[in-house]
Coordinates of C-alpha atoms in Angstrom, one line a residue:
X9 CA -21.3 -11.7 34.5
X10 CA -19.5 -12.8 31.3
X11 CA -18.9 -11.1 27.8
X12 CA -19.9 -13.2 24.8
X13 CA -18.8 -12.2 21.3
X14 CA -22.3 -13.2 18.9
X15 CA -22.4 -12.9 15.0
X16 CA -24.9 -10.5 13.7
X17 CA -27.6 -11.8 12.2
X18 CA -27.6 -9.2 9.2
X19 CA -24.5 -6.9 8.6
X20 CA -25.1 -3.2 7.6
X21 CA -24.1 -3.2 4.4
X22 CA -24.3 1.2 4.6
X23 CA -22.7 1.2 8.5
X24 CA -19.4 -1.5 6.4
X25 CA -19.0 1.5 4.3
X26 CA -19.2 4.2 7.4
X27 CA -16.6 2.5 9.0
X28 CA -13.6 4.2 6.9
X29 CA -14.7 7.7 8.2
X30 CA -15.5 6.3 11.8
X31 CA -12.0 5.1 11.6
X32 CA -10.5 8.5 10.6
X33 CA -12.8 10.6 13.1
X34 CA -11.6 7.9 15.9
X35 CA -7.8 8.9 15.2
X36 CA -8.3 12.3 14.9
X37 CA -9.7 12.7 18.1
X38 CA -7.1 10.1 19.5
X39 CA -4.5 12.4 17.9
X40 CA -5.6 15.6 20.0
X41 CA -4.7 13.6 23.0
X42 CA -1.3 12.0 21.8
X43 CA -0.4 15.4 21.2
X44 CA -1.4 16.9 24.5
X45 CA 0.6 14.1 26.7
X46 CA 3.5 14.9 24.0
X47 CA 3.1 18.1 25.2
X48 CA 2.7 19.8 21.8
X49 CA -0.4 22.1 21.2
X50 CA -2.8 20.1 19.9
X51 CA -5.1 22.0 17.6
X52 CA -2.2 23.3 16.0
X53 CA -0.6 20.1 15.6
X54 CA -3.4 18.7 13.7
X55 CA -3.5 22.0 11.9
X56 CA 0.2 21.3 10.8
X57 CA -0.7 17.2 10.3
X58 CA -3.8 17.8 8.2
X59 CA -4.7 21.4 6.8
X60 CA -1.1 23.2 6.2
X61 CA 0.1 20.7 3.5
X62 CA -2.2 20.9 1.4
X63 CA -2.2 25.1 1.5
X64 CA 0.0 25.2 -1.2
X65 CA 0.4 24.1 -4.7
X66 CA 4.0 22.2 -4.1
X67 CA 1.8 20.6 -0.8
X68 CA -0.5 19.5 -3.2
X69 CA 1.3 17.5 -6.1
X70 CA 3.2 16.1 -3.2
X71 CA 0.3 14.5 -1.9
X72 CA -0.3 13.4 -5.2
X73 CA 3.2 12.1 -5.3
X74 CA 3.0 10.5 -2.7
X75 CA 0.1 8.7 -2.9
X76 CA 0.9 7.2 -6.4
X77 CA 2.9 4.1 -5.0
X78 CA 0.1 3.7 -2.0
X79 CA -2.6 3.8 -5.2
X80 CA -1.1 1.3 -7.3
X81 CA 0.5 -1.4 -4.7
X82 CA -3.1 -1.0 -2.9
X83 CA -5.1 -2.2 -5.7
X84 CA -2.8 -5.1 -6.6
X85 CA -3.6 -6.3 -2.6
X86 CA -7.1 -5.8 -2.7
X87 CA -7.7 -8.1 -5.7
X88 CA -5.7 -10.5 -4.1
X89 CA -7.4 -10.2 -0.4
X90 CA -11.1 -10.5 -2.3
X91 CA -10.0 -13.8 -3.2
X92 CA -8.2 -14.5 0.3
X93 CA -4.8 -14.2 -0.8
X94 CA -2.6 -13.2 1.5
X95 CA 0.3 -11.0 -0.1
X96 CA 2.2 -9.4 3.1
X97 CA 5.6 -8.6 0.9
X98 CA 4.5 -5.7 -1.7
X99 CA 7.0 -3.7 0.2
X100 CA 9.9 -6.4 -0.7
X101 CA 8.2 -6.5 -4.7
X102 CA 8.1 -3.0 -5.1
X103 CA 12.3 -3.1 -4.2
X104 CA 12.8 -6.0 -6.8
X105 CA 10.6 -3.7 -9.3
X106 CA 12.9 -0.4 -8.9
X107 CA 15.9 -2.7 -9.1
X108 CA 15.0 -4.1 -12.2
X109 CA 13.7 -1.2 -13.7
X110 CA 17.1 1.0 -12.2
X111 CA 19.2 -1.7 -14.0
X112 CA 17.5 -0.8 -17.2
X113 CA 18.0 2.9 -16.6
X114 CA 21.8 2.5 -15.3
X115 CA 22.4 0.1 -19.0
X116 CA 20.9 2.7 -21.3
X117 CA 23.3 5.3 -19.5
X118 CA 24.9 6.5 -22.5
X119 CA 21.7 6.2 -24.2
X120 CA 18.5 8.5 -25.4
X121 CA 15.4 7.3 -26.5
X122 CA 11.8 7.5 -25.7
X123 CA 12.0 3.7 -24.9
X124 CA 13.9 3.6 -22.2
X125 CA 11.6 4.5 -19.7
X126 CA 8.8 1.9 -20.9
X127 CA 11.5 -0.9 -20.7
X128 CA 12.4 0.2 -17.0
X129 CA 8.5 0.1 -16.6
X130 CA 8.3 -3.5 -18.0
X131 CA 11.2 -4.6 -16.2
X132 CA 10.1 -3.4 -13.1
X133 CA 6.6 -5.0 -13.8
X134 CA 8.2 -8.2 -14.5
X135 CA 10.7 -7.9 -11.3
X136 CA 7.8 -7.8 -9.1
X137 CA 5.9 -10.2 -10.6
X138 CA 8.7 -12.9 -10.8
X139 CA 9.5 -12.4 -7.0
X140 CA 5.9 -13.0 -6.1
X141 CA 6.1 -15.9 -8.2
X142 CA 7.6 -17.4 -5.4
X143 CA 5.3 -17.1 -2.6
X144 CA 2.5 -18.1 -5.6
X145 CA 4.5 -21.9 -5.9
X146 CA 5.0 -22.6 -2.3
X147 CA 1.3 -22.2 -1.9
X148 CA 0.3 -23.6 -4.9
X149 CA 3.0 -26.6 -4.6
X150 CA 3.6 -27.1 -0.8
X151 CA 0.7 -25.1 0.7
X152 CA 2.8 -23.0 2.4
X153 CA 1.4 -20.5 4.2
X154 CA 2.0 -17.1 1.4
X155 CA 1.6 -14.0 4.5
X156 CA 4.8 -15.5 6.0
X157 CA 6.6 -16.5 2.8
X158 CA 6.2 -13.0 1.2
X159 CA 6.8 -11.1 3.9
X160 CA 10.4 -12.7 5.0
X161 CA 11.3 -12.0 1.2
X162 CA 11.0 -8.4 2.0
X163 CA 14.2 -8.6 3.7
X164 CA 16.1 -10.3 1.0
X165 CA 15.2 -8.1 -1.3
X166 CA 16.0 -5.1 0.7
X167 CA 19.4 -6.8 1.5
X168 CA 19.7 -7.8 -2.1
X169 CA 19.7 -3.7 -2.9
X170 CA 21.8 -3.0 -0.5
X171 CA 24.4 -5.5 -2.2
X172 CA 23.9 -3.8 -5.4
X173 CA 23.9 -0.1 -4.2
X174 CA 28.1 -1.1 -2.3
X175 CA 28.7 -2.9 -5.0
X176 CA 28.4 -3.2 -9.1
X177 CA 25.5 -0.5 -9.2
X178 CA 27.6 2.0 -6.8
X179 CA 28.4 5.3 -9.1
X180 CA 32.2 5.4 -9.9
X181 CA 32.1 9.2 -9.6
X182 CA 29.8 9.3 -6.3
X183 CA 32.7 9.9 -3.6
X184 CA 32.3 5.8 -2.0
X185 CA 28.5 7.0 -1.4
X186 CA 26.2 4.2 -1.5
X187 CA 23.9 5.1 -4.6
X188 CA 23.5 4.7 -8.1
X189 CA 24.5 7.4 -10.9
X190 CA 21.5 9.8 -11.4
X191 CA 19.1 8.8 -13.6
X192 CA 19.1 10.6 -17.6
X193 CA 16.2 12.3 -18.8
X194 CA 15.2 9.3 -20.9
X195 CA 15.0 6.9 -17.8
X196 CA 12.9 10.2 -15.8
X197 CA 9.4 10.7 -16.0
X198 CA 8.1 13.6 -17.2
X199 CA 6.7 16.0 -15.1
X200 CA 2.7 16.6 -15.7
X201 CA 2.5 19.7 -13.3
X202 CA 5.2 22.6 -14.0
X203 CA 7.2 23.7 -10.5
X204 CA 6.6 20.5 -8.9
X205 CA 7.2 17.1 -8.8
X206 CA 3.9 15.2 -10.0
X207 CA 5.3 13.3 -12.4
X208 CA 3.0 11.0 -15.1
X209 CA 3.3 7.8 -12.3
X210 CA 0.1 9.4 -10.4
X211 CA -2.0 9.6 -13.5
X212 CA -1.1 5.6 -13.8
X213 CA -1.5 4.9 -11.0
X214 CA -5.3 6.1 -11.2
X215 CA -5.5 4.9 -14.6
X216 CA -4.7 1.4 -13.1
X217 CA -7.6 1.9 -10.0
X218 CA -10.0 2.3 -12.7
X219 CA -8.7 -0.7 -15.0
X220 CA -9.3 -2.9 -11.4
X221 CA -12.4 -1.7 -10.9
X222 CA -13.1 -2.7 -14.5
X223 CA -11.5 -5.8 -13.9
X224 CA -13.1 -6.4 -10.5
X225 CA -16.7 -6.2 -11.5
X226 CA -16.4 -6.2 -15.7
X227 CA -15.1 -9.7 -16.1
X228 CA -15.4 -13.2 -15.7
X229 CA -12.0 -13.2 -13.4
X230 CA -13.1 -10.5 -11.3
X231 CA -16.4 -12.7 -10.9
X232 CA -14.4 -15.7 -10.0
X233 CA -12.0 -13.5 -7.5
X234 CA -15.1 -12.3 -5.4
X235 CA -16.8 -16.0 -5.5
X236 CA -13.8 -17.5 -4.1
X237 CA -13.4 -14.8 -1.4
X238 CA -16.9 -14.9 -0.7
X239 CA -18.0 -18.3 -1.4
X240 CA -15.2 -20.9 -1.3
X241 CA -17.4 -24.1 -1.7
X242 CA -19.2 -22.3 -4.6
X243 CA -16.2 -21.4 -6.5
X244 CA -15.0 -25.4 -5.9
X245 CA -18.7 -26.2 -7.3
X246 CA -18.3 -24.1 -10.3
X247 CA -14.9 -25.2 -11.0
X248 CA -12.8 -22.3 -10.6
X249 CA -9.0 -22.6 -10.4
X250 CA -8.3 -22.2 -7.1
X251 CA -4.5 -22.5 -8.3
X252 CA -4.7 -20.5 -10.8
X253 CA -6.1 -17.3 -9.9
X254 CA -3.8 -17.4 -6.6
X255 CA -0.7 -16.9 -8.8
X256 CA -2.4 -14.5 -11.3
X257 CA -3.4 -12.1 -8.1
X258 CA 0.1 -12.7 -6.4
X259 CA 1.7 -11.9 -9.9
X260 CA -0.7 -9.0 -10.5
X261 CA 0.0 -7.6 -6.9
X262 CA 3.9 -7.9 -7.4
X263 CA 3.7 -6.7 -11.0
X264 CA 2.0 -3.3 -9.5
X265 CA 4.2 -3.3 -6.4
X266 CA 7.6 -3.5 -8.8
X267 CA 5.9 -1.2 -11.2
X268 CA 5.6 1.2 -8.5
X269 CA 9.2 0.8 -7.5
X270 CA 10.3 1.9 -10.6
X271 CA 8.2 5.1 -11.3
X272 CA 10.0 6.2 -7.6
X273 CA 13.4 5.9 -8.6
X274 CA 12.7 7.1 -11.9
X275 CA 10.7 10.1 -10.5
X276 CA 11.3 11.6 -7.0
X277 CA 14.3 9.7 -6.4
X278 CA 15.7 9.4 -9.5
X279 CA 18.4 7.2 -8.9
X280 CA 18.9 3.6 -7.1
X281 CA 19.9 4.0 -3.5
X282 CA 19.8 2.2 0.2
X283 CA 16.2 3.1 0.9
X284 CA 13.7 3.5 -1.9
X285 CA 10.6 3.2 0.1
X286 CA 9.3 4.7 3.5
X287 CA 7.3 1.4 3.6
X288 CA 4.7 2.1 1.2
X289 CA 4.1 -1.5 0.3
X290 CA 3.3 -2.3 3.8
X291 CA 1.3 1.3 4.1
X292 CA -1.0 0.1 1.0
X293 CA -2.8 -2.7 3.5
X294 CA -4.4 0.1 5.3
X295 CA -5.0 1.8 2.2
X296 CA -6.6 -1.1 1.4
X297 CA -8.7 -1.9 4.0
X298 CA -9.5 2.0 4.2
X299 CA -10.6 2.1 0.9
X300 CA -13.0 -0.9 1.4
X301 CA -11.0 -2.6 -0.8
X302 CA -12.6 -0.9 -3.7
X303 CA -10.3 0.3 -6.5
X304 CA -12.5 3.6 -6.8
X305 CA -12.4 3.6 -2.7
X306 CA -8.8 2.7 -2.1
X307 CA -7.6 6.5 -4.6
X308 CA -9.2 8.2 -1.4
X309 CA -7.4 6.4 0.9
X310 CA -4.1 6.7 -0.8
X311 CA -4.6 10.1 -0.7
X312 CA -5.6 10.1 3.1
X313 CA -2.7 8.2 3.5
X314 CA -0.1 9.8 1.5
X315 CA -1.2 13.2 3.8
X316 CA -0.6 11.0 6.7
X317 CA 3.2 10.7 5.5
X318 CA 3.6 14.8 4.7
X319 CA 1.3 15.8 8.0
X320 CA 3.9 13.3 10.5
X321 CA 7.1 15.6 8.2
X322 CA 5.2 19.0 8.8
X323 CA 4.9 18.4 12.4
X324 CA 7.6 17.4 13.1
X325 CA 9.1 20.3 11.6
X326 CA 7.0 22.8 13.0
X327 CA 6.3 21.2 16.4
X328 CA 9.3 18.9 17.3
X329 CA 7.6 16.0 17.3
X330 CA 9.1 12.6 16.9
X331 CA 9.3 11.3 13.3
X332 CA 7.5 8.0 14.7
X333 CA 4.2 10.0 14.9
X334 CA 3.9 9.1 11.5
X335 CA 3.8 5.4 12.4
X336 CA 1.6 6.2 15.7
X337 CA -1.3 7.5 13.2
X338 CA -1.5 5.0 10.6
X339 CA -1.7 2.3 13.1
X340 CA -4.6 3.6 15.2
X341 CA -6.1 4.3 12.1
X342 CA -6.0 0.5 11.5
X343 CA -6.5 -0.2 14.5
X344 CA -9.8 1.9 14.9
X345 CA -10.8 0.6 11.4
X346 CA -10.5 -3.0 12.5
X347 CA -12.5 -2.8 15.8
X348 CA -15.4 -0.6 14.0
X349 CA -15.4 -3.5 11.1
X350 CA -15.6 -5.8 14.2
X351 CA -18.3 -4.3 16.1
X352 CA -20.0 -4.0 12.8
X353 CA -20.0 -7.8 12.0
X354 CA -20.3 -9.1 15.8
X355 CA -21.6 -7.6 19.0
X356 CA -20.8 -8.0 22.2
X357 CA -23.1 -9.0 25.3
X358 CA -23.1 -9.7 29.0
X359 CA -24.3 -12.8 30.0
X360 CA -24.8 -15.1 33.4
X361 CA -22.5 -17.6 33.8
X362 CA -24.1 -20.8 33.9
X363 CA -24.1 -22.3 37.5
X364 CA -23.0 -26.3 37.5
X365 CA -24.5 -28.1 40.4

């Protein structure tokens, strides 16, 4: 006997969209027994991962915090991955973005003004944007291949921070310390939620899921987005600019990764330093996917995400785990999302192997 892998005739459209929560139930349950061979009680590990932060109202706004970023990168990459666009390096665009944007802050130091902080949010718009530029010629130029191209430009710009954080961006005053000067009041968002951190990024970001939904399904370049994901020879037949809308969702996705950069050093961080993200630009490709890429869909999934980052902190406060559990659940949650998506669109069979002779 043999497997065979078939295409289902007819996909269900209603089991596509139980997938997310098959996903979730999947790594929950494979949670309770990662916990048990780590030795750690599981019920009350999951307690800790996914019920005690959001007890509190500090647990909450965090989440909210926290899922900001995740929000706004996410939707960028789903616009782009309706049309087949391949964007791998939000993570490296949303460090160009809080460059920019911290160099703004850093030159209106001695400054005050209510337009400082929607300069930083320009520049960091137009940081990420111009540094997905380049994966958007290579492809559109020399074809070449845009997941490989913007992901190795993570590292450069990572590096490239790092140069500025040793070097002409290091605070004079900060003791040799690798970090920027703190951030004034003009360069800081304002906090929305009093004895917390929300800050007014999160309501952006949500304010931007429901402008790409609008986009996505209101207009005539959402319209040509899903046609050329959906229906490549169609989208040649009508004529669409296959060039053109690859840099306009490979700008759009860096301009919201850089934009997203910005509101963290300008809110939690509030000031330009070695490490900015926890890999939220690679996190917001599960989100994503999770969220079906739907900009409606994808603010639940930043959310479930965003708990996934404060759940892997709170047990590993409160049960010694290892900080790589974090890790450990977002990828089986990919990884359960992908084979349910796949068992969805194929099935699998046994079959006789055909005897020669």
């Amino acid at each position: 006997m043999a497997l065979k892998i078939e295409a289902r005739r007819q996909i269900s459209t209603r089991m596509l969209y139980l997938t997310p929560f098959i996903a979730v139930a999947a790594t929950v349950v494979a949670g309770f027994f990662l916990f048990l061979i780590l030795g750690a009680d599981p019920f009350l590990s999951l307690y800790y991962f996914f019920v005690s932060p959001l007890e509190t109202k500090y647990g909450i706004s965090e989440l909210c915090v926290k899922a900001a970023p995740l929000i706004m990168i996410a939707i960028g990459l789903a616009l782009g991955y309706r049309a087949n666009i391949w964007n791998i390096g939000a993570e490296g665009q949303l460090t160009m973005g809080a460059v920019c944007g911290g160099a703004v802050a850093l030159a209106f130091w001695d400054e005050s003004g209510i337009y400082v902080l929607p300069l930083m949010a320009l520049a960091g718009l137009a940081g990420g944007a111009l540094y997905a530029a380049i994966p958007a010629f290579l492809k559109t130029r020399f074809n070449v291949n845009e997941i490989l191209t913007s992901l190795m430009l993570t590292y450069v710009a990572t590096l490239f921070l790092a140069v500025l954080v040793f070097g002409p961006l290091k605070d004079p005053m900060g003791f040799n310390f690798p970090q920027s000067r703190m951030f004034t009041d003009s360069a800081t968002l304002p906090i929305i939620w009093s004895e917390t951190r929300l800050h007014l990024g999160f309501v952006i970001a949500v304010a931007v899921a429901v402008g790409g939904w609008v986009l996505l399904t209101r207009s005539i370049v959402g319209f040509q987005i899903r046609t050329l994901g959906s229906a490549p020879a169609a989208a040649r037949y009508a004529g669409f600019d296959r060039t053109r809308l690859t840099w306009f969702c490979l700008m759009l996705t860096g301009g919201l990764a850089g934009m997203a950069g910005t509101f963290e050093v300008s809110g939690p961080i509030g000031q330009l330093v070695p490490n900015i993200s926890p890999g939220y630009g690679f996190t917001a490709i599960i989100v994503a996917f999770l969220g079906r890429l739907h900009p409606l869909g994808i603010i639940a999934s930043g959310l479930l995400m965003a708990l996934s980052y404060m759940g892997g902190e709170n047990a590993q406060i409160n049960q010694g785990l290892p900080q790589a559990v974090t890790g450990v659940f977002q990828g089986l949650l990919l990884f359960f999302l992908l084979a349910s998506d796949f068992l969805v669109r194929y099935r699998v069979r046994m079959v006789k192997p055909v005897l020669e002779g």
